Short mmCIF file of C-alpha atoms in Angstrom, two decimals:
data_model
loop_
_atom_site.label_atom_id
_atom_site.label_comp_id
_atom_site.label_asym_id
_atom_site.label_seq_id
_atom_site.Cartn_x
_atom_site.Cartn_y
_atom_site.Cartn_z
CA UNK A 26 22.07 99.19 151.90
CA UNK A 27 19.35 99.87 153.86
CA UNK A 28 17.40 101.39 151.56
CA UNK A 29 17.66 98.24 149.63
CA UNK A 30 16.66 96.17 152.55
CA UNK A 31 13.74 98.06 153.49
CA UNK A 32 12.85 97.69 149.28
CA UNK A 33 13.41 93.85 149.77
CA UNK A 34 11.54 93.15 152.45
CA UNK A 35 8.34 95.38 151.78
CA UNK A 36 8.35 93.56 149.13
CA UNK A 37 8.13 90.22 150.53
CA UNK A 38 5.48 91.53 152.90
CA UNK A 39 3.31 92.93 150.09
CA UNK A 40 3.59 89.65 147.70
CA UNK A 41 2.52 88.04 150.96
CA UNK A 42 -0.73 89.02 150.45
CA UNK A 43 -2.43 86.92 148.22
CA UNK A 44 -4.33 89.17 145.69
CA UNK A 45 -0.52 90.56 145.46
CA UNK A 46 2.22 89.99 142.60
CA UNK A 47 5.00 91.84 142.87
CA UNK A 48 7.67 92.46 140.18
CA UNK A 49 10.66 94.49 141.59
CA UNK A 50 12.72 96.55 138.99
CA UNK A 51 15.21 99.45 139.95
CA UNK A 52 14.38 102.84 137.40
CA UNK A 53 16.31 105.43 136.81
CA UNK A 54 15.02 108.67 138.05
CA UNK A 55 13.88 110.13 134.74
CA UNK A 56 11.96 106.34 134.15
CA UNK A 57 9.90 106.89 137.56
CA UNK A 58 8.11 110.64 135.79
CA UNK A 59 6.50 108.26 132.70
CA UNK A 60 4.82 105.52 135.04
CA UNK A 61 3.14 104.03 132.19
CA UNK A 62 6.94 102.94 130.66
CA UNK A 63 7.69 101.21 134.31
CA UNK A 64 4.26 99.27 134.22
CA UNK A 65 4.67 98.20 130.57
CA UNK A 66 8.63 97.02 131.48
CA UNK A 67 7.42 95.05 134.42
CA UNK A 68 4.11 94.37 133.54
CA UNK A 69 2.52 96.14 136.44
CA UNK A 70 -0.70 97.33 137.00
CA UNK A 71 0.42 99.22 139.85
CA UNK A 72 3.89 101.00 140.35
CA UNK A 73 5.34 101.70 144.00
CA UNK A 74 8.01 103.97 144.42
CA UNK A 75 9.02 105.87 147.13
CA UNK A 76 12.57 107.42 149.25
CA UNK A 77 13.98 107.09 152.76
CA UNK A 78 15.29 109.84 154.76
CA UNK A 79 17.38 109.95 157.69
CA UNK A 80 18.65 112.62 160.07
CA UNK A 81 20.15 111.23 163.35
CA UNK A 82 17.72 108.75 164.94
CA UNK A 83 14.78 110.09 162.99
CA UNK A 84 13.89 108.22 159.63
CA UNK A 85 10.90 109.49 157.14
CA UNK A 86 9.73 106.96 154.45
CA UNK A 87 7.76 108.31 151.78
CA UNK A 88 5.77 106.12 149.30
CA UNK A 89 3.65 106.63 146.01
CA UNK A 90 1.75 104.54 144.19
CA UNK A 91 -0.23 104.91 140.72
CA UNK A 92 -2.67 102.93 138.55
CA UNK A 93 -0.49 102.97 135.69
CA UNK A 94 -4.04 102.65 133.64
CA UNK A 95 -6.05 105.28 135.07
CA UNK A 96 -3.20 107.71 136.17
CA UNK A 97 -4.75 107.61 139.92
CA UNK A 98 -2.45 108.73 142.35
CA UNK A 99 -1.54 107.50 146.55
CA UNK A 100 0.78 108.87 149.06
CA UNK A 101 1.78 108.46 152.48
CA UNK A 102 4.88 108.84 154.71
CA UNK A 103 5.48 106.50 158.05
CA UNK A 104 8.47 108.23 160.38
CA UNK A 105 9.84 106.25 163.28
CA UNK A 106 13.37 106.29 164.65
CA UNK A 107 15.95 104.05 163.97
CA UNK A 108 16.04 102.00 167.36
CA UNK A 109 12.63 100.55 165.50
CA UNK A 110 13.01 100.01 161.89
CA UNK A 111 10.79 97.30 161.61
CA UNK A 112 8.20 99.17 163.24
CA UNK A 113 8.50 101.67 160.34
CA UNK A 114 8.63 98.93 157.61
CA UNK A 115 5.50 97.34 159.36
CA UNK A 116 3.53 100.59 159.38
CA UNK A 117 4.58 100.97 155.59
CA UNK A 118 3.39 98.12 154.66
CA UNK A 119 0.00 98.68 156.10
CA UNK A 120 -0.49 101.36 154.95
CA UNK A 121 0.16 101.00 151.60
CA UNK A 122 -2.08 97.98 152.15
CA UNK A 123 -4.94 99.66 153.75
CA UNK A 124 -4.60 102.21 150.31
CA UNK A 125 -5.22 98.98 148.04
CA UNK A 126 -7.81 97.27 150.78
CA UNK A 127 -5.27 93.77 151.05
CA UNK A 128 -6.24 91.76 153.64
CA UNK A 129 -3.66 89.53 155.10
CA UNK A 130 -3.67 86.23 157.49
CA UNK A 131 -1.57 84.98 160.00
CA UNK A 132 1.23 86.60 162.06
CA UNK A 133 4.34 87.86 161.45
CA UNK A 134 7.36 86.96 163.82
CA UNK A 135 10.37 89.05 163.64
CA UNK A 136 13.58 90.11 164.90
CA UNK A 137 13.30 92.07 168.60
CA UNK A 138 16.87 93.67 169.22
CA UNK A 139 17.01 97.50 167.21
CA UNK A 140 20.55 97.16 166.43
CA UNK A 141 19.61 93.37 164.70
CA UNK A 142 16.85 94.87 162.96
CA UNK A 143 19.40 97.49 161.30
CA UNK A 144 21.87 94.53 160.53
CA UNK A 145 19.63 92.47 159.13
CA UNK A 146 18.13 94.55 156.46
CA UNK A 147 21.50 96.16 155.49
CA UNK A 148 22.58 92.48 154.82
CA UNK A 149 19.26 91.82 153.12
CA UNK A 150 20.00 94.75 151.08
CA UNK A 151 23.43 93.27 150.67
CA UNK A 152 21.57 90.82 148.95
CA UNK A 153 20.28 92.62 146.05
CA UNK A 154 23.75 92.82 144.56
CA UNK A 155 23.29 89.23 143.68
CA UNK A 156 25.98 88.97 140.90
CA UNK A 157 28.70 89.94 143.21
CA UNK A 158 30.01 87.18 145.35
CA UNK A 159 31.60 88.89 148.15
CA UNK A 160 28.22 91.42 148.97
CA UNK A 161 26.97 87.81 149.33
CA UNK A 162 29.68 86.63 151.43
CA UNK A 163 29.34 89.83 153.54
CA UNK A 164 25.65 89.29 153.93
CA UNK A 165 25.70 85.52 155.06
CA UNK A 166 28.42 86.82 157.84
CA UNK A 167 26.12 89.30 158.95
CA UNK A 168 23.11 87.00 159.05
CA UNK A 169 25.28 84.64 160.91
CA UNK A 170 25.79 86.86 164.09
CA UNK A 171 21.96 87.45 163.78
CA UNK A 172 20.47 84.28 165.98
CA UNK A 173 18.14 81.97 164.78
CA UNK A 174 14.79 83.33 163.37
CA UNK A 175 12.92 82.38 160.32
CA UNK A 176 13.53 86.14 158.74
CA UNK A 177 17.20 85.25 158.72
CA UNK A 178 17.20 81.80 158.18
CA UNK A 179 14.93 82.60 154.78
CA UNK A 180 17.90 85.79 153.83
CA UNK A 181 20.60 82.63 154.64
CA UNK A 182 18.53 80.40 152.11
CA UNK A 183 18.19 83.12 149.66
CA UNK A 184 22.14 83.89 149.56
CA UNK A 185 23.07 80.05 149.60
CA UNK A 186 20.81 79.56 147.01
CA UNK A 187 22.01 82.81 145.10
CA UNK A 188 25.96 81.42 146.02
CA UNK A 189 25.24 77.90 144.35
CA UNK A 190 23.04 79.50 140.90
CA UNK A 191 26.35 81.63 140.64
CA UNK A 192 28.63 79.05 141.26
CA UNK A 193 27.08 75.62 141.45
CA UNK A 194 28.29 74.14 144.16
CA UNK A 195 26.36 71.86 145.67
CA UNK A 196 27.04 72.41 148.95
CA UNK A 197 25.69 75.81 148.40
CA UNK A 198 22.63 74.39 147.37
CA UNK A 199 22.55 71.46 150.51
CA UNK A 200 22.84 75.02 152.98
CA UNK A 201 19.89 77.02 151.14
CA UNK A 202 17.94 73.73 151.30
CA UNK A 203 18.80 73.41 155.23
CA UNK A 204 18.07 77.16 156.21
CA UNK A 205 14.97 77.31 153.89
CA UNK A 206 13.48 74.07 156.08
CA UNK A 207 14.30 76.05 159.25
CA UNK A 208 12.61 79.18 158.14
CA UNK A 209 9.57 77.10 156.89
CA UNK A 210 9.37 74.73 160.05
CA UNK A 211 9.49 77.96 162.18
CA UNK A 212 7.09 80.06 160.39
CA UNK A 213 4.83 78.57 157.57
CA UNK A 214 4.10 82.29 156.75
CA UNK A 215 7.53 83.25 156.11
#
C-alpha cells in the first residue's frame, strides 16, 4: 500500500507541472523490458518506472525513465528513512523533474507528523483499488483520523467521489463535492 501511495501521489506532483500529462497504468514485469509496448498502450512519450525498498527505518526509491522514441535512458535513487516519507517523495519528484528540466510554481503544503505521512499514503494507496468498496471504506477511515489539510481533504474527495461513481449515491457525491471545496479553498495548487 505504500508503494501504491508513493505511485499516486508522484503522480499528482508530476502532472502538476504544466508541460506534464501523466497516464498511470500498472505492467506486468515482463511489459516494463519492451518500453515501446507501455508507451504505445498508454500513449506515452515517456515511461516512468521504478521500485521501493525498505529495511527497518531506511527506505531506497529507485526510478527510470526512457524516451520510448529514442530509447534514451535516466536513473536515480532518493533514500531517506521512514520518519520522513514525504521528504523522500519530494526529493523524487525533483529529481525526476530536474532530469526532464519541469519547472513548477507555487508551494506545496503538506502533512508534518511522520507517522501521518505513512498513514496517509497507505490510505492513498488504498485508493487505487477503486473497484473494491471496503479498501475505500478503509481509506476514508484512515483519512478521517488524519486532521484537516488539503492533501487529505483532496484523497476524501477522490474516495467520495470514487464511492458515489460505484454506487451512486448522492450523498457520496454531496461529500466529494464538500471535501474537494476544502482542499481547493485551502490550497489552489492542490
Amino acid at each position: 500500500l505504500l508503494v501504491d501511495g508513493f505511485a499516486e501521489t508522484l503522480a499528482a506532483r508530476l502532472a502538476s507541472y504544466p508541460s506534464v500529462q501523466v497516464t498511470r497504468s500498472r505492467v506486468s514485469e515482463d511489459e516494463t523490458a519492451d518500453v515501446r509496448t507501455v508507451a504505445r498502450k498508454t500513449g506515452s512519450d515517456l515511461v516512468l518506472g521504478g521500485s521501493m525498498l525498505r529495511e527497518g527505518e531506511r527506505i531506497r526509491v529507485t526510478w527510470r525513465l526512457v524516451d520510448a522514441t529514442t530509447g534514451r535512458e535516466w536513473q536515480n535513487l532518493v533514500e531517506g528513512t521512514a520518519s520522513d516519507l514525504f521528504a523522500i517523495q519530494d526529493r523524487l519528484a525533483t529529481s525526476i523533474a530536474e532530469t526532464l528540466d519541469l519547472r513548477e510554481t507555487g508551494s506545496r503544503r503538506s502533512i508534518q507528523s511522520p507517522a501521518s505521512q505513512e498513514r496517509y499514503l497507505e490510505a492513498v494507496g488504498l485508493l487505487r483499488n477503486y473497484d473494491r468498496t471496503e479498501t475505500i471504506d478503509e481509506a476514508i477511515a484512515i483519512l478521517r483520523t488524519q486532521g484537516a489539510s488539503p492533501l487529505v481533504h483532496a484523497a476524501l474527495a477522490r474516495a467520495y467521489l470514487q464511492k458515489f461513481q460505484n454506487g451512486r449515491d448522492p450523498s457520496f457525491a454531496a461529500d466529494a463535492i464538500l471535501f474537494a471545496d476544502l482542499a481547493l479553498r485551502a490550497d489552489p495548487q492542490n
